[in-house]
Amino acid sequence: MAAVSAEGELLGRYRKMHLYDAFDYRESSEVQRGDEGPVVVRIGEFNVGLVNCYDLRFPEFTRALVEMGADLLSVSAAWVRGPLKEDHWTTLLRSRAIENTCWVVAASLTTPDCIGMGMAVDPLGVVRAALGEEERSLFVVDADKHRTDRARTVLPVLRNRRIIIGPR
């Protein structure tokens, strides 16, 4: 996955760290895990954390991006169809937005095997735009840093968080 500026300059690249070995699928038999990451790039007024597909299921991964300064998470995916998978997608996108009080903008391939369902979620978990399964769809959302600042004021989870280390 690569982030490129409007001028074509490479801002950063990321290879997914979490391979999709779940729901009877074994991505690790075909894909090599990335060994560098997480990655945050600056795009406009936002620090954008790069998230690829199955990474979304790991809250510690997106929290690390936020700790690196991300205030928007960009999720690219080929979210595979299956029982409960659409519900998992929407729930996880909203959860990552709420628990990190950041924007989450996500796109998934629309193919016979993948669900589509692109979505933009604001820092309080409100879905600001969503697509279905239609191909070649587009939405435009005015992502606002003031909304992030306001969310982090009224819901200061990042400031209130305590690090808990489990039993040894």
PDB file of N, CA and C in Angstrom, residues 88-132:
ATOM      1  N   HIS A  88     -18.954  -7.339  10.731  1.00  0.00           N
ATOM      2  CA  HIS A  88     -17.626  -7.146  11.322  1.00  0.00           C
ATOM      3  C   HIS A  88     -16.975  -5.884  10.758  1.00  0.00           C
ATOM      4  N   TRP A  89     -17.038  -5.713   9.447  1.00  0.00           N
ATOM      5  CA  TRP A  89     -16.435  -4.554   8.772  1.00  0.00           C
ATOM      6  C   TRP A  89     -16.963  -3.248   9.361  1.00  0.00           C
ATOM      7  N   THR A  90     -18.266  -3.097   9.382  1.00  0.00           N
ATOM      8  CA  THR A  90     -18.837  -1.826   9.859  1.00  0.00           C
ATOM      9  C   THR A  90     -18.591  -1.634  11.348  1.00  0.00           C
ATOM     10  N   THR A  91     -18.694  -2.691  12.121  1.00  0.00           N
ATOM     11  CA  THR A  91     -18.462  -2.594  13.563  1.00  0.00           C
ATOM     12  C   THR A  91     -17.017  -2.227  13.860  1.00  0.00           C
ATOM     13  N   LEU A  92     -16.081  -2.864  13.175  1.00  0.00           N
ATOM     14  CA  LEU A  92     -14.661  -2.579  13.411  1.00  0.00           C
ATOM     15  C   LEU A  92     -14.289  -1.163  12.985  1.00  0.00           C
ATOM     16  N   LEU A  93     -14.809  -0.703  11.850  1.00  0.00           N
ATOM     17  CA  LEU A  93     -14.512   0.670  11.425  1.00  0.00           C
ATOM     18  C   LEU A  93     -15.005   1.669  12.455  1.00  0.00           C
ATOM     19  N   ARG A  94     -16.228   1.509  12.905  1.00  0.00           N
ATOM     20  CA  ARG A  94     -16.779   2.439  13.897  1.00  0.00           C
ATOM     21  C   ARG A  94     -16.035   2.320  15.228  1.00  0.00           C
ATOM     22  N   SER A  95     -15.671   1.105  15.617  1.00  0.00           N
ATOM     23  CA  SER A  95     -14.937   0.909  16.872  1.00  0.00           C
ATOM     24  C   SER A  95     -13.582   1.594  16.846  1.00  0.00           C
ATOM     25  N   ARG A  96     -12.844   1.423  15.746  1.00  0.00           N
ATOM     26  CA  ARG A  96     -11.522   2.055  15.660  1.00  0.00           C
ATOM     27  C   ARG A  96     -11.651   3.582  15.715  1.00  0.00           C
ATOM     28  N   ALA A  97     -12.694   4.143  15.109  1.00  0.00           N
ATOM     29  CA  ALA A  97     -12.915   5.585  15.171  1.00  0.00           C
ATOM     30  C   ALA A  97     -13.210   6.027  16.608  1.00  0.00           C
ATOM     31  N   ILE A  98     -14.123   5.350  17.268  1.00  0.00           N
ATOM     32  CA  ILE A  98     -14.541   5.732  18.619  1.00  0.00           C
ATOM     33  C   ILE A  98     -13.409   5.574  19.617  1.00  0.00           C
ATOM     34  N   GLU A  99     -12.737   4.429  19.621  1.00  0.00           N
ATOM     35  CA  GLU A  99     -11.718   4.188  20.647  1.00  0.00           C
ATOM     36  C   GLU A  99     -10.485   5.057  20.466  1.00  0.00           C
ATOM     37  N   ASN A 100     -10.281   5.585  19.259  1.00  0.00           N
ATOM     38  CA  ASN A 100      -9.123   6.441  18.994  1.00  0.00           C
ATOM     39  C   ASN A 100      -9.510   7.893  18.755  1.00  0.00           C
ATOM     40  N   THR A 101     -10.801   8.200  18.817  1.00  0.00           N
ATOM     41  CA  THR A 101     -11.321   9.538  18.517  1.00  0.00           C
ATOM     42  C   THR A 101     -10.610  10.141  17.300  1.00  0.00           C
ATOM     43  N   CYS A 102     -10.703   9.386  16.193  1.00  0.00           N
ATOM     44  CA  CYS A 102     -10.103   9.844  14.947  1.00  0.00           C
ATOM     45  C   CYS A 102     -11.023   9.480  13.789  1.00  0.00           C
ATOM     46  N   TRP A 103     -10.802  10.126  12.656  1.00  0.00           N
ATOM     47  CA  TRP A 103     -11.526   9.778  11.440  1.00  0.00           C
ATOM     48  C   TRP A 103     -11.048   8.421  10.950  1.00  0.00           C
ATOM     49  N   VAL A 104     -11.967   7.640  10.372  1.00  0.00           N
ATOM     50  CA  VAL A 104     -11.614   6.397   9.695  1.00  0.00           C
ATOM     51  C   VAL A 104     -12.267   6.448   8.322  1.00  0.00           C
ATOM     52  N   VAL A 105     -11.443   6.360   7.284  1.00  0.00           N
ATOM     53  CA  VAL A 105     -11.938   6.356   5.909  1.00  0.00           C
ATOM     54  C   VAL A 105     -11.490   5.039   5.296  1.00  0.00           C
ATOM     55  N   ALA A 106     -12.471   4.262   4.805  1.00  0.00           N
ATOM     56  CA  ALA A 106     -12.168   2.901   4.379  1.00  0.00           C
ATOM     57  C   ALA A 106     -12.741   2.598   3.004  1.00  0.00           C
ATOM     58  N   ALA A 107     -11.992   1.801   2.256  1.00  0.00           N
ATOM     59  CA  ALA A 107     -12.437   1.318   0.954  1.00  0.00           C
ATOM     60  C   ALA A 107     -12.122  -0.164   0.866  1.00  0.00           C
ATOM     61  N   SER A 108     -13.078  -0.921   0.359  1.00  0.00           N
ATOM     62  CA  SER A 108     -12.855  -2.338   0.096  1.00  0.00           C
ATOM     63  C   SER A 108     -13.210  -2.608  -1.358  1.00  0.00           C
ATOM     64  N   LEU A 109     -12.508  -3.555  -1.948  1.00  0.00           N
ATOM     65  CA  LEU A 109     -12.828  -3.952  -3.320  1.00  0.00           C
ATOM     66  C   LEU A 109     -14.281  -4.404  -3.419  1.00  0.00           C
ATOM     67  N   THR A 110     -14.870  -4.134  -4.551  1.00  0.00           N
ATOM     68  CA  THR A 110     -16.197  -4.664  -4.854  1.00  0.00           C
ATOM     69  C   THR A 110     -16.011  -5.694  -5.964  1.00  0.00           C
ATOM     70  N   THR A 111     -16.033  -6.956  -5.561  1.00  0.00           N
ATOM     71  CA  THR A 111     -15.885  -8.078  -6.494  1.00  0.00           C
ATOM     72  C   THR A 111     -16.854  -9.169  -6.039  1.00  0.00           C
ATOM     73  N   PRO A 112     -16.985 -10.223  -6.806  1.00  0.00           N
ATOM     74  CA  PRO A 112     -17.828 -11.323  -6.326  1.00  0.00           C
ATOM     75  C   PRO A 112     -17.361 -11.889  -4.977  1.00  0.00           C
ATOM     76  N   ASP A 113     -16.069 -11.754  -4.668  1.00  0.00           N
ATOM     77  CA  ASP A 113     -15.531 -12.286  -3.418  1.00  0.00           C
ATOM     78  C   ASP A 113     -15.437 -11.259  -2.292  1.00  0.00           C
ATOM     79  N   CYS A 114     -15.515  -9.949  -2.624  1.00  0.00           N
ATOM     80  CA  CYS A 114     -15.297  -8.895  -1.631  1.00  0.00           C
ATOM     81  C   CYS A 114     -16.526  -8.002  -1.506  1.00  0.00           C
ATOM     82  N   ILE A 115     -16.720  -7.429  -0.326  1.00  0.00           N
ATOM     83  CA  ILE A 115     -17.988  -6.789   0.019  1.00  0.00           C
ATOM     84  C   ILE A 115     -18.176  -5.362  -0.470  1.00  0.00           C
ATOM     85  N   GLY A 116     -17.104  -4.655  -0.846  1.00  0.00           N
ATOM     86  CA  GLY A 116     -17.272  -3.231  -1.142  1.00  0.00           C
ATOM     87  C   GLY A 116     -17.501  -2.488   0.158  1.00  0.00           C
ATOM     88  N   MET A 117     -18.576  -1.708   0.246  1.00  0.00           N
ATOM     89  CA  MET A 117     -18.993  -1.029   1.474  1.00  0.00           C
ATOM     90  C   MET A 117     -17.973  -0.016   2.002  1.00  0.00           C
ATOM     91  N   GLY A 118     -17.477   0.866   1.113  1.00  0.00           N
ATOM     92  CA  GLY A 118     -16.609   1.940   1.569  1.00  0.00           C
ATOM     93  C   GLY A 118     -17.342   2.794   2.593  1.00  0.00           C
ATOM     94  N   MET A 119     -16.593   3.425   3.494  1.00  0.00           N
ATOM     95  CA  MET A 119     -17.234   4.161   4.569  1.00  0.00           C
ATOM     96  C   MET A 119     -16.304   5.232   5.121  1.00  0.00           C
ATOM     97  N   ALA A 120     -16.892   6.340   5.561  1.00  0.00           N
ATOM     98  CA  ALA A 120     -16.171   7.374   6.301  1.00  0.00           C
ATOM     99  C   ALA A 120     -16.865   7.528   7.641  1.00  0.00           C
ATOM    100  N   VAL A 121     -16.090   7.419   8.716  1.00  0.00           N
ATOM    101  CA  VAL A 121     -16.619   7.480  10.075  1.00  0.00           C
ATOM    102  C   VAL A 121     -15.905   8.602  10.810  1.00  0.00           C
ATOM    103  N   ASP A 122     -16.681   9.441  11.503  1.00  0.00           N
ATOM    104  CA  ASP A 122     -16.057  10.557  12.213  1.00  0.00           C
ATOM    105  C   ASP A 122     -15.529  10.110  13.578  1.00  0.00           C
ATOM    106  N   PRO A 123     -14.803  10.982  14.300  1.00  0.00           N
ATOM    107  CA  PRO A 123     -14.154  10.593  15.551  1.00  0.00           C
ATOM    108  C   PRO A 123     -15.090  10.184  16.693  1.00  0.00           C
ATOM    109  N   LEU A 124     -16.389  10.421  16.546  1.00  0.00           N
ATOM    110  CA  LEU A 124     -17.338   9.943  17.550  1.00  0.00           C
ATOM    111  C   LEU A 124     -18.110   8.720  17.075  1.00  0.00           C
ATOM    112  N   GLY A 125     -17.712   8.152  15.938  1.00  0.00           N
ATOM    113  CA  GLY A 125     -18.307   6.926  15.448  1.00  0.00           C
ATOM    114  C   GLY A 125     -19.511   7.109  14.554  1.00  0.00           C
ATOM    115  N   VAL A 126     -19.777   8.362  14.148  1.00  0.00           N
ATOM    116  CA  VAL A 126     -20.907   8.631  13.266  1.00  0.00           C
ATOM    117  C   VAL A 126     -20.491   8.351  11.822  1.00  0.00           C
ATOM    118  N   VAL A 127     -21.281   7.522  11.140  1.00  0.00           N
ATOM    119  CA  VAL A 127     -21.001   7.234   9.736  1.00  0.00           C
ATOM    120  C   VAL A 127     -21.400   8.463   8.926  1.00  0.00           C
ATOM    121  N   ARG A 128     -20.427   9.108   8.299  1.00  0.00           N
ATOM    122  CA  ARG A 128     -20.655  10.326   7.520  1.00  0.00           C
ATOM    123  C   ARG A 128     -20.932  10.044   6.059  1.00  0.00           C
ATOM    124  N   ALA A 129     -20.494   8.884   5.573  1.00  0.00           N
ATOM    125  CA  ALA A 129     -20.775   8.465   4.198  1.00  0.00           C
ATOM    126  C   ALA A 129     -20.557   6.963   4.129  1.00  0.00           C
ATOM    127  N   ALA A 130     -21.345   6.320   3.271  1.00  0.00           N
ATOM    128  CA  ALA A 130     -21.195   4.882   3.109  1.00  0.00           C
ATOM    129  C   ALA A 130     -21.659   4.486   1.718  1.00  0.00           C
ATOM    130  N   LEU A 131     -21.012   3.455   1.205  1.00  0.00           N
ATOM    131  CA  LEU A 131     -21.378   2.886  -0.087  1.00  0.00           C
ATOM    132  C   LEU A 131     -21.832   1.450   0.107  1.00  0.00           C
ATOM    133  N   GLY A 132     -22.490   0.942  -0.891  1.00  0.00           N
ATOM    134  CA  GLY A 132     -22.899  -0.457  -0.877  1.00  0.00           C
ATOM    135  C   GLY A 132     -21.949  -1.286  -1.704  1.00  0.00           C
TER     136      GLY A 132
END
